PDB file of C-alpha atoms in Angstrom:
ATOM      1  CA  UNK A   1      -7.599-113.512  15.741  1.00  0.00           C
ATOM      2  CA  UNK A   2      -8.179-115.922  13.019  1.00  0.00           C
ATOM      3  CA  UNK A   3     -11.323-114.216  10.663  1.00  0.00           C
ATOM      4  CA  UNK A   4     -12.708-116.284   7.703  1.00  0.00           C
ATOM      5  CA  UNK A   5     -15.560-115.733   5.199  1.00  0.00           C
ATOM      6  CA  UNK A   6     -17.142-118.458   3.288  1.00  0.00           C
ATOM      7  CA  UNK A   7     -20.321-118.524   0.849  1.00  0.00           C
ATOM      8  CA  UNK A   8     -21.877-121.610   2.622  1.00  0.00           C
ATOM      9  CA  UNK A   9     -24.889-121.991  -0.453  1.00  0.00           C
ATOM     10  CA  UNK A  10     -27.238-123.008   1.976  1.00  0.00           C
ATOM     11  CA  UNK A  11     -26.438-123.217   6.225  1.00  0.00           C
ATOM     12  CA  UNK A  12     -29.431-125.860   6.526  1.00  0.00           C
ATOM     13  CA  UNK A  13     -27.997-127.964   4.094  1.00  0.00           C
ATOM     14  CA  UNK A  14     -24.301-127.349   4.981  1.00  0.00           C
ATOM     15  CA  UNK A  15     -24.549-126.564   8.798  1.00  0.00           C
ATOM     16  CA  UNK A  16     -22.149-130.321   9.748  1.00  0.00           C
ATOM     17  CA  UNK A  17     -19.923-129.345   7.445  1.00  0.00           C
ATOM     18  CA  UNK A  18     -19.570-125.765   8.539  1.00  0.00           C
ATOM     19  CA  UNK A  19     -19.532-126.208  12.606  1.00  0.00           C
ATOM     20  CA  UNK A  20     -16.981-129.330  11.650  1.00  0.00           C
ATOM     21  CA  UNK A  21     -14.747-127.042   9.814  1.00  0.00           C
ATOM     22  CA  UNK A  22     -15.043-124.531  12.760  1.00  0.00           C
ATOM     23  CA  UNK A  23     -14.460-126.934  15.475  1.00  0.00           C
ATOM     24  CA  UNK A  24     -11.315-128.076  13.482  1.00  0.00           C
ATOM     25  CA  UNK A  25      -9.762-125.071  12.016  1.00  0.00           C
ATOM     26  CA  UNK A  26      -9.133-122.643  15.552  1.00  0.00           C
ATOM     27  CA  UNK A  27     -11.458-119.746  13.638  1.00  0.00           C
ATOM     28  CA  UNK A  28     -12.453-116.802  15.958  1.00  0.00           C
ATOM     29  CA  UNK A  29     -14.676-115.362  13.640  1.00  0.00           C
ATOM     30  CA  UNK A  30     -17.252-116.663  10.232  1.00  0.00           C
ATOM     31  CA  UNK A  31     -18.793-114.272   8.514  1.00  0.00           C
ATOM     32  CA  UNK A  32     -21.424-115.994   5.885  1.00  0.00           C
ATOM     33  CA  UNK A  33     -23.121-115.505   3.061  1.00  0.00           C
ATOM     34  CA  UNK A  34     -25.907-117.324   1.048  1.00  0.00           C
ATOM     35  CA  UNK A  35     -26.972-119.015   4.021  1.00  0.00           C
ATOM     36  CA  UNK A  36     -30.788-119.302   1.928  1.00  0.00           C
ATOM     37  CA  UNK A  37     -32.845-119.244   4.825  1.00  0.00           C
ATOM     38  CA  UNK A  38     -34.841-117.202   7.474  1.00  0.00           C
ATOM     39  CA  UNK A  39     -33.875-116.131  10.562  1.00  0.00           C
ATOM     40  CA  UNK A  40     -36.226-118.041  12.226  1.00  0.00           C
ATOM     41  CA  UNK A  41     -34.753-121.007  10.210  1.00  0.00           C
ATOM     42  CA  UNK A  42     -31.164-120.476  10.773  1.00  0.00           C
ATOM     43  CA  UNK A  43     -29.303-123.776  12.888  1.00  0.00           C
ATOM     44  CA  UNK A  44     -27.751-121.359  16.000  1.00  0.00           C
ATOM     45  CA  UNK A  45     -27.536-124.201  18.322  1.00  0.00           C
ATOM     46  CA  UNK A  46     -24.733-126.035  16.357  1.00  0.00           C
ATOM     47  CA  UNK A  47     -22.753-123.015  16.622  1.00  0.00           C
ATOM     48  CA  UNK A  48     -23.905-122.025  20.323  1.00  0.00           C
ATOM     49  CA  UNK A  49     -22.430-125.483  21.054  1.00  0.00           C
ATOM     50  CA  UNK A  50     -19.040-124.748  20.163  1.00  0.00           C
ATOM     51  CA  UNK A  51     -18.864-121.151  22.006  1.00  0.00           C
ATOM     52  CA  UNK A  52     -19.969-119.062  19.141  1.00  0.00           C
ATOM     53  CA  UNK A  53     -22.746-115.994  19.218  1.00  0.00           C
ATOM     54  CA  UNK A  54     -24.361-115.843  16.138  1.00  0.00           C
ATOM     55  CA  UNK A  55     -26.077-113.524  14.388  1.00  0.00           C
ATOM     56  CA  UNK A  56     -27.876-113.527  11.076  1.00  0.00           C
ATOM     57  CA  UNK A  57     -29.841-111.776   8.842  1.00  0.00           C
ATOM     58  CA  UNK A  58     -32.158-113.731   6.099  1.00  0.00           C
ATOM     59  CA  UNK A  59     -35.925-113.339   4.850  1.00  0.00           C
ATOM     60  CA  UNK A  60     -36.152-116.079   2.362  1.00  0.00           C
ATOM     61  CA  UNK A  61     -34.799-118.522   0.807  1.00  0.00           C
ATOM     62  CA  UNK A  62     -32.398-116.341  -1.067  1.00  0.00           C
ATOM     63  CA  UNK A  63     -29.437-114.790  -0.030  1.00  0.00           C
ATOM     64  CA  UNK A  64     -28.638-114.426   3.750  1.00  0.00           C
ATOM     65  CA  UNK A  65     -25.939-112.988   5.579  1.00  0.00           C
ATOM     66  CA  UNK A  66     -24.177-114.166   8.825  1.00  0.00           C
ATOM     67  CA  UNK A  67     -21.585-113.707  11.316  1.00  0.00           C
ATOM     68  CA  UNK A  68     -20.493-116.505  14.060  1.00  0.00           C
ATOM     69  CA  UNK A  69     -18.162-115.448  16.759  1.00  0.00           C
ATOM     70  CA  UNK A  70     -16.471-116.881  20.236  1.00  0.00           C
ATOM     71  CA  UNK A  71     -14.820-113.444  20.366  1.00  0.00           C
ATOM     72  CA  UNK A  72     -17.803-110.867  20.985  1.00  0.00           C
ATOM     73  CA  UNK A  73     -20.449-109.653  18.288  1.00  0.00           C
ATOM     74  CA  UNK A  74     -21.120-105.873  19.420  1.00  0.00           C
ATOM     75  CA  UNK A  75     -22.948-103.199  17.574  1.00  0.00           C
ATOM     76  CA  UNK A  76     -25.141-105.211  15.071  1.00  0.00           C
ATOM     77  CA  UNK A  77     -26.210-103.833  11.862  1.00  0.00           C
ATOM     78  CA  UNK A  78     -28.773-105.020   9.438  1.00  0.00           C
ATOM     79  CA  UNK A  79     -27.038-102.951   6.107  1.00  0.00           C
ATOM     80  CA  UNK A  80     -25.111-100.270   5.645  1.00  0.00           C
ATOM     81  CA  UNK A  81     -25.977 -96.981   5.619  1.00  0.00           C
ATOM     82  CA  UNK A  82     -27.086 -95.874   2.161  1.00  0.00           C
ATOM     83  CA  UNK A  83     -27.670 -99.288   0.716  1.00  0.00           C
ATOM     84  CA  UNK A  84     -29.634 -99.806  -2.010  1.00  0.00           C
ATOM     85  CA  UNK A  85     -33.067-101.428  -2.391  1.00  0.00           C
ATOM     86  CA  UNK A  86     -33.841-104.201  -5.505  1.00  0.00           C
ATOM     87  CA  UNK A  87     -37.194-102.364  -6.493  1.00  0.00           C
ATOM     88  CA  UNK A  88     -38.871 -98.864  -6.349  1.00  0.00           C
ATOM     89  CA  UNK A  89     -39.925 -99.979  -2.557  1.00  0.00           C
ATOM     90  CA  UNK A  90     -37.638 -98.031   0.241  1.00  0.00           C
ATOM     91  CA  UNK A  91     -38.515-101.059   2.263  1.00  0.00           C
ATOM     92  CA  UNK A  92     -37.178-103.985  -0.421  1.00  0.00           C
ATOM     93  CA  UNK A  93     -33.721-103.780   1.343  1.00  0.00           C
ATOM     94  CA  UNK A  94     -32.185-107.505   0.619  1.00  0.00           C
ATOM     95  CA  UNK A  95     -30.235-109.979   2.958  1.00  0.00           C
ATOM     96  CA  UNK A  96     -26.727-108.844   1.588  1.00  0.00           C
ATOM     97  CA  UNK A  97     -25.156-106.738   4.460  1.00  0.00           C
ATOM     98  CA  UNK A  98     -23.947-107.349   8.397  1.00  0.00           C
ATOM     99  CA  UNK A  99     -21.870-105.791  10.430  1.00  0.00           C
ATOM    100  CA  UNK A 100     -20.626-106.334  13.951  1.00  0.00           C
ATOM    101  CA  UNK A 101     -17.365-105.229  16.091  1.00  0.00           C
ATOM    102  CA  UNK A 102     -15.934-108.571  17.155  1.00  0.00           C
ATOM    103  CA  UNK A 103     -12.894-108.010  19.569  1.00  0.00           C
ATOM    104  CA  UNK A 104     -12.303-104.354  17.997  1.00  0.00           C
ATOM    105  CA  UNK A 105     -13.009-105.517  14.501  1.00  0.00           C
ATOM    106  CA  UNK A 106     -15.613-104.546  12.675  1.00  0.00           C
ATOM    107  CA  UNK A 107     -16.573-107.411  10.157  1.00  0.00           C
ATOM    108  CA  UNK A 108     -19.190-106.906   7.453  1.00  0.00           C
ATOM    109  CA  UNK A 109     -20.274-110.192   5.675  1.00  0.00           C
ATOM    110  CA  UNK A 110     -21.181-108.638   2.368  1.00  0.00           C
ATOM    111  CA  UNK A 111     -22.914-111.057  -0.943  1.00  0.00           C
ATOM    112  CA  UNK A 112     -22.737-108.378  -3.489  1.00  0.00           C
ATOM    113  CA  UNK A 113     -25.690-109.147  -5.811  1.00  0.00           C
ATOM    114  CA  UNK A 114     -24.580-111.244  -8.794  1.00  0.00           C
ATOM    115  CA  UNK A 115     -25.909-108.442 -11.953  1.00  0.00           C
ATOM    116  CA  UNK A 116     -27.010-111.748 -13.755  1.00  0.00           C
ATOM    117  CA  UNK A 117     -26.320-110.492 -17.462  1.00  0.00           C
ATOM    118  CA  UNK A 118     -25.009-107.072 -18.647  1.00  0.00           C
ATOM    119  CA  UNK A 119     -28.230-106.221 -19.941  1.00  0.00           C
ATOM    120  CA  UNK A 120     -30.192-106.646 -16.757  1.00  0.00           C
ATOM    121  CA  UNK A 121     -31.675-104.250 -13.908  1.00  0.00           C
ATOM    122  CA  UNK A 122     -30.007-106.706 -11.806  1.00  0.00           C
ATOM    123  CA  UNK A 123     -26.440-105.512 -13.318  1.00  0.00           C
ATOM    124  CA  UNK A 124     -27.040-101.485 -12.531  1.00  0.00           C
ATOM    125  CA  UNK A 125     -28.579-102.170  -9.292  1.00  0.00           C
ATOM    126  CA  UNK A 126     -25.434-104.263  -8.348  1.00  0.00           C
ATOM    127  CA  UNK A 127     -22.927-101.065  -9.899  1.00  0.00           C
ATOM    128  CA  UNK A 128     -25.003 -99.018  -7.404  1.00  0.00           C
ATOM    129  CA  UNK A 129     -24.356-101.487  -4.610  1.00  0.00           C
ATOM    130  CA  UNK A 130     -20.712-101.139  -4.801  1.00  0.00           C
ATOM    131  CA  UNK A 131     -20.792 -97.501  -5.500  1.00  0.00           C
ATOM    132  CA  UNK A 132     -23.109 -96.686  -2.127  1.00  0.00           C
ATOM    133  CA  UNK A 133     -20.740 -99.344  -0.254  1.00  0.00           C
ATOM    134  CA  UNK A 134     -17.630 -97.529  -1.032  1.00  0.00           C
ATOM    135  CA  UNK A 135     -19.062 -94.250   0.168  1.00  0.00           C
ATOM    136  CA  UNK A 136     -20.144 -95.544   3.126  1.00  0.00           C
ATOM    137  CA  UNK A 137     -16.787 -97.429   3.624  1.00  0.00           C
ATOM    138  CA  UNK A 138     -14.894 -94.061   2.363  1.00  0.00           C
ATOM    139  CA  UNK A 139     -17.207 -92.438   5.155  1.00  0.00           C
ATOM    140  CA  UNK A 140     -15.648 -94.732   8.019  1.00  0.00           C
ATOM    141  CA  UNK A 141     -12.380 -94.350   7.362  1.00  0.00           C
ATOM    142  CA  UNK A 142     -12.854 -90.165   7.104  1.00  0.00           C
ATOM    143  CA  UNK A 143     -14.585 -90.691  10.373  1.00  0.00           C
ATOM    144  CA  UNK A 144     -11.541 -92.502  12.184  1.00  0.00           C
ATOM    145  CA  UNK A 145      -8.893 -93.384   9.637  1.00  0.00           C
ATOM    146  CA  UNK A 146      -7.229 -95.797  12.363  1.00  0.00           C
ATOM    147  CA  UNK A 147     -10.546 -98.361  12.594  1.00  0.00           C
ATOM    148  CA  UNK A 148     -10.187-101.714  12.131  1.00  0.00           C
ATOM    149  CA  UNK A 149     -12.692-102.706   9.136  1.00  0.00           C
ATOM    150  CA  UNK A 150     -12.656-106.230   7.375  1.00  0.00           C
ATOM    151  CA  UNK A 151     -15.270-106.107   4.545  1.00  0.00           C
ATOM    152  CA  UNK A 152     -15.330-109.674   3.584  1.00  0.00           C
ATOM    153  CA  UNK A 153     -17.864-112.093   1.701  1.00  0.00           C
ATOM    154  CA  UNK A 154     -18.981-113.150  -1.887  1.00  0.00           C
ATOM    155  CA  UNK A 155     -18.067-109.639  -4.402  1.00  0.00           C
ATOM    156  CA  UNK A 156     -19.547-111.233  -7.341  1.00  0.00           C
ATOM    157  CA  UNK A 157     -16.590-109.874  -9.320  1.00  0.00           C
ATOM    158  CA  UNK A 158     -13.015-110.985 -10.657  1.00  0.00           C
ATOM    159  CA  UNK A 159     -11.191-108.082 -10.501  1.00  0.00           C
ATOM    160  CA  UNK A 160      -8.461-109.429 -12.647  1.00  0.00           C
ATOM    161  CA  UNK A 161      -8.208-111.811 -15.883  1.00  0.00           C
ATOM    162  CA  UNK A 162      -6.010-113.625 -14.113  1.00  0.00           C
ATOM    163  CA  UNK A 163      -8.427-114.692 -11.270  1.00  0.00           C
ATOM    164  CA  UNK A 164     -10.890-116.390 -13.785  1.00  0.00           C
ATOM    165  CA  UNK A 165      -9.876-119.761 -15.703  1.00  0.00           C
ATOM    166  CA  UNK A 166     -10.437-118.305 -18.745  1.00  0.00           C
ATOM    167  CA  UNK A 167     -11.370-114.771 -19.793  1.00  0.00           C
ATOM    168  CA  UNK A 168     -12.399-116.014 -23.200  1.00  0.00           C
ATOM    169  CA  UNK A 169     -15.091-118.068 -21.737  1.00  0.00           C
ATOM    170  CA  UNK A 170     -16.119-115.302 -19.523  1.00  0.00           C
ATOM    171  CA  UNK A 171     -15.805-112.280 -21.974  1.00  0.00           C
ATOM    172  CA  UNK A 172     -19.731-111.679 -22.601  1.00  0.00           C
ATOM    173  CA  UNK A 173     -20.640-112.455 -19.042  1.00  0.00           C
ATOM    174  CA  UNK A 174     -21.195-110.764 -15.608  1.00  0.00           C
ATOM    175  CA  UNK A 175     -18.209-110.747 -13.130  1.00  0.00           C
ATOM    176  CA  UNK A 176     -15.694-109.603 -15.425  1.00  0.00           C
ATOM    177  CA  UNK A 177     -16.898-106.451 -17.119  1.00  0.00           C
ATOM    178  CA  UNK A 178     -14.819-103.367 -16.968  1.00  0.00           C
ATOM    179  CA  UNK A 179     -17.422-101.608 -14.838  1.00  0.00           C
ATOM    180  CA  UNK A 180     -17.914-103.823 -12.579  1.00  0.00           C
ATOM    181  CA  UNK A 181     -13.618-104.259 -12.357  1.00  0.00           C
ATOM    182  CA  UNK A 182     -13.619-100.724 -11.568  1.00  0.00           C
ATOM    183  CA  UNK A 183     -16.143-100.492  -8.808  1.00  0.00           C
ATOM    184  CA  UNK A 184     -14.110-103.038  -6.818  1.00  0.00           C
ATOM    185  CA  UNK A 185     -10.981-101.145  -7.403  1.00  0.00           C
ATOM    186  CA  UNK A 186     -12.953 -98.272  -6.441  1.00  0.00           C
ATOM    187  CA  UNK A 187     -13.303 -99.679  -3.005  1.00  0.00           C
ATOM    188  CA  UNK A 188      -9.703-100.548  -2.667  1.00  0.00           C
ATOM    189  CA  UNK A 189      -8.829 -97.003  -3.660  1.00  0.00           C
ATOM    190  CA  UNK A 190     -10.866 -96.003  -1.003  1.00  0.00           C
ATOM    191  CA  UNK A 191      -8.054 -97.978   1.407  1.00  0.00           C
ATOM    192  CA  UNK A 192      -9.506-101.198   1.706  1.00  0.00           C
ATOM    193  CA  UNK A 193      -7.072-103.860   0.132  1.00  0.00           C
ATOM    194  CA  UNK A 194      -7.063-107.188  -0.356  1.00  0.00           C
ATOM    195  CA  UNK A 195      -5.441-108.673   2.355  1.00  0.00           C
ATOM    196  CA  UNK A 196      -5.195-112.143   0.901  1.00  0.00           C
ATOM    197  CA  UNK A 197      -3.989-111.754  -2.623  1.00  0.00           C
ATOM    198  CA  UNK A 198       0.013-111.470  -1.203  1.00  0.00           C
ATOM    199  CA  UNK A 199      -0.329-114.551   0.532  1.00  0.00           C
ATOM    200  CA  UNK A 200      -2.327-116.334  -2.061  1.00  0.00           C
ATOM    201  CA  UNK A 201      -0.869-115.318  -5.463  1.00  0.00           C
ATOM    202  CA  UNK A 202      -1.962-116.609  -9.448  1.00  0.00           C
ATOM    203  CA  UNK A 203      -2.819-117.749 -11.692  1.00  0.00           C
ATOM    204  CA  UNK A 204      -5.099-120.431 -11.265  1.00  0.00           C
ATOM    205  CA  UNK A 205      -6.027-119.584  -7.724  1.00  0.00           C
ATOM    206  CA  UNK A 206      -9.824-119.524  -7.120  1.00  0.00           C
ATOM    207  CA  UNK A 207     -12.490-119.682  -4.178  1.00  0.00           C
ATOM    208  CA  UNK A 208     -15.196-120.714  -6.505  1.00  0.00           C
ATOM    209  CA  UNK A 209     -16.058-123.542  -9.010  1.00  0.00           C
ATOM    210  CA  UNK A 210     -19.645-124.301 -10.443  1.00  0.00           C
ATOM    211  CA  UNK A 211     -20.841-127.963  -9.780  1.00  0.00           C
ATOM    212  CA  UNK A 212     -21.771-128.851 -13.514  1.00  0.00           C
ATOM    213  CA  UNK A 213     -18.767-130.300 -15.775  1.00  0.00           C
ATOM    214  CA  UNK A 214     -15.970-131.343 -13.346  1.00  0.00           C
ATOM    215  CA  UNK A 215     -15.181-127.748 -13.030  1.00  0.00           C
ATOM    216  CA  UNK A 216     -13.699-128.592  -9.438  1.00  0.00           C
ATOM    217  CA  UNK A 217     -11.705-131.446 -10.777  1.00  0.00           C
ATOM    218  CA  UNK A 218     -10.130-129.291 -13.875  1.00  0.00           C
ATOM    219  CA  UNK A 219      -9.512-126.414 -11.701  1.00  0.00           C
ATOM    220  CA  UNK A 220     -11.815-124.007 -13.488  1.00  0.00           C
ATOM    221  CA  UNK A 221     -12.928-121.706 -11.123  1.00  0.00           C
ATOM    222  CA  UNK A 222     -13.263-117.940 -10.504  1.00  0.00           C
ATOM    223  CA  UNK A 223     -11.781-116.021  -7.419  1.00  0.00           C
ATOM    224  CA  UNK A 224     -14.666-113.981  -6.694  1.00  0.00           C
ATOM    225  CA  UNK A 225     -14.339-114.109  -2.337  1.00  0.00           C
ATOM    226  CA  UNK A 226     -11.669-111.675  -0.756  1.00  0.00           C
ATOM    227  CA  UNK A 227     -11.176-110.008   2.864  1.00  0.00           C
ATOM    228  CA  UNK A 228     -10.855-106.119   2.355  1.00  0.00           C
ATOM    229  CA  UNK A 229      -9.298-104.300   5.044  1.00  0.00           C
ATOM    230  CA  UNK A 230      -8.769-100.950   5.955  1.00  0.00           C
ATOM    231  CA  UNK A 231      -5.448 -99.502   6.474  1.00  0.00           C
ATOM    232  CA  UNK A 232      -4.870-100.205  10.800  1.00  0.00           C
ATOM    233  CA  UNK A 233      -6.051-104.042   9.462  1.00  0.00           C
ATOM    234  CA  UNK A 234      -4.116-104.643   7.030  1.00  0.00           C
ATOM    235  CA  UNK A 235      -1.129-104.338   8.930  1.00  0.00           C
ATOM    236  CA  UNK A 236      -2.086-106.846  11.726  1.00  0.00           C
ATOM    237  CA  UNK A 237      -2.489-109.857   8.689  1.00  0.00           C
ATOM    238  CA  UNK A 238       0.168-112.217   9.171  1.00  0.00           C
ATOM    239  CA  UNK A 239      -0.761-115.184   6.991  1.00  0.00           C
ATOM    240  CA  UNK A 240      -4.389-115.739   4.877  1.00  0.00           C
ATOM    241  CA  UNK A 241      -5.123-118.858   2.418  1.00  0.00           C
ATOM    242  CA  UNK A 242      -8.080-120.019   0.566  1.00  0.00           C
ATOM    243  CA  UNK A 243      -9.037-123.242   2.062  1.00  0.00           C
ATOM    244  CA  UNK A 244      -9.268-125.266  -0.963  1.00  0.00           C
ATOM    245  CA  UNK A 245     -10.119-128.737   0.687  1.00  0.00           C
ATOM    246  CA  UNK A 246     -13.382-127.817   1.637  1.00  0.00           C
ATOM    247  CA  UNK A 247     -14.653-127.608  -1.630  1.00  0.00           C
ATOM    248  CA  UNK A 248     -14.145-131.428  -1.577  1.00  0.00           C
ATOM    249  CA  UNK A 249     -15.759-134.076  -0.239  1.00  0.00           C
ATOM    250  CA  UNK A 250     -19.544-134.975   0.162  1.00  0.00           C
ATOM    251  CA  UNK A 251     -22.602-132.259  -0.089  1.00  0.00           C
ATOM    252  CA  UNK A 252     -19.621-129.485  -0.625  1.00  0.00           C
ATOM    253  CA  UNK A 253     -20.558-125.799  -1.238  1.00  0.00           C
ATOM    254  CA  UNK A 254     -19.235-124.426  -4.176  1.00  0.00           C
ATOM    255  CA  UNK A 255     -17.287-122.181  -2.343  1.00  0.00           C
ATOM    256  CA  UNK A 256     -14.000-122.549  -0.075  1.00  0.00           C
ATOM    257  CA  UNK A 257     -13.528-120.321   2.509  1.00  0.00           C
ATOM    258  CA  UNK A 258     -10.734-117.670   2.688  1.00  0.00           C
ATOM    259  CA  UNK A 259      -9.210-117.094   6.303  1.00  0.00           C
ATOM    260  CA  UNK A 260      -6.829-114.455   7.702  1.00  0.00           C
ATOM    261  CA  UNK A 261      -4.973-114.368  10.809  1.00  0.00           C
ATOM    262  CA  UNK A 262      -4.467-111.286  12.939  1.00  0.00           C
ATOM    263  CA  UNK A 263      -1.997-110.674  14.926  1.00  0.00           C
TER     264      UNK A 263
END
């Protein structure tokens, strides 16, 4: 199985570039995130007509999660259990979390909310994002230590100096604060490592680079996208890469995709 995650900024605007990719690159499985649209609005039939079922959960124009698959999409969920609402309203839950068993895999497309500036709600409501994920992901693995989990997507986090161009720039900012470092390791502590980083070591190796002052061209990014997987996954990953090129070209996202293979 070849599994991939990519934070398409926008499906409507992106959705030839995507489904080309797809068509071209043998994946089994997309999971999505920032697709920016409603479900109603979401382009299935570009997808349908290369073989895959999708599924997708959006309410807005902001965020959006998704999953595409020519393999099976089987127990959907809107969110994980325990996630967190933005607001005092049970009922406020966001677009940030899917999950679906695609040919014994369960894949969750996951776009951690960004915490915007240290000093914002937005920052503890993402800390208590991550925290209720990794009890719910803990909760899996207690449940049946041998399943097959991939929690993959947009973290919102560089877990290391070393995946950000330059920690100086960065040092007041989101992304790169200690707490927020430590509730990612927390989820890899919890068994869920990052499948990708062996296969695609740094420095200087990103997934993400803002469109304002040639950051692309200079190759000053952030790696902020990474496949988790639990312990029975992580030993089926043969090979994984960042697909740099397709943060090239015309009407890119600002995000490449990442892509394991299973074997």
């Amino acid at each position: 199985m070849r599994l991939a995650t990519w934070n398409v900024n926008s499906i409507r605007a992106r959705v030839d570039r995507v489904t080309d990719w797809l068509e071209g690159s043998d994946v089994d499985v997309l999971a999505m995130q920032e697709t920016k649209c409603s479900d109603d609005q979401f382009p299935t039939m570009p997808f349908v007509a290369l073989g895959y079922d999708v599924v997708h959960c959006g309410f807005n124009q902001w965020n959006g999660v998704a999953i595409a698959s020519r393999v099976g999409l089987d127990d959907i969920q809107v969110g994980f259990d325990g996630q967190p609402t933005w607001s005092d309203n049970p009922d406020a839950v966001e677009a940030r979390a899917l999950g679906a068993t695609c040919q014994g895999v369960r894949v969750w497309s996951l776009y951690v909310p960004n915490g915007r500036t240290v000093d914002s709600p937005h920052y503890a409501y993402k800390l208590e994002w991550l925290a209720a994920l990794r009890d719910t992901a803990h909760s899996w693995l207690a449940d049946d230590p041998q399943a097959q989990i991939a929690l993959v997507g947009d973290w919102n986090i560089a877990p290391t100096d070393e995946d950000v161009w330059s920690p100086e720039f960065y040092a007041n900012s989101t992304h790169v604060t200690p707490a927020e470092r430590a509730a990612f390791s927390a989820i890899v502590d919890a068994q869920f490592a990052d499948v990708v980083r062996p296969f695609t070591p740094g420095p200087a190796v990103y997934t993400y680079w803002d469109y304002t002052q040639l950051r692309f061209p200079k190759n000053r990014g952030m790696r902020i996208d990474f496949i988790l997987g639990s312990p029975a996954l992580a030993q089926r990953v043969t090979h994984a890469e960042i697909v740099r090129e397709q943060r090239k070209g015309k009407t890119p996202s600002d995000h490449a995709p990442v892509l394991v293979e299973l074997a």
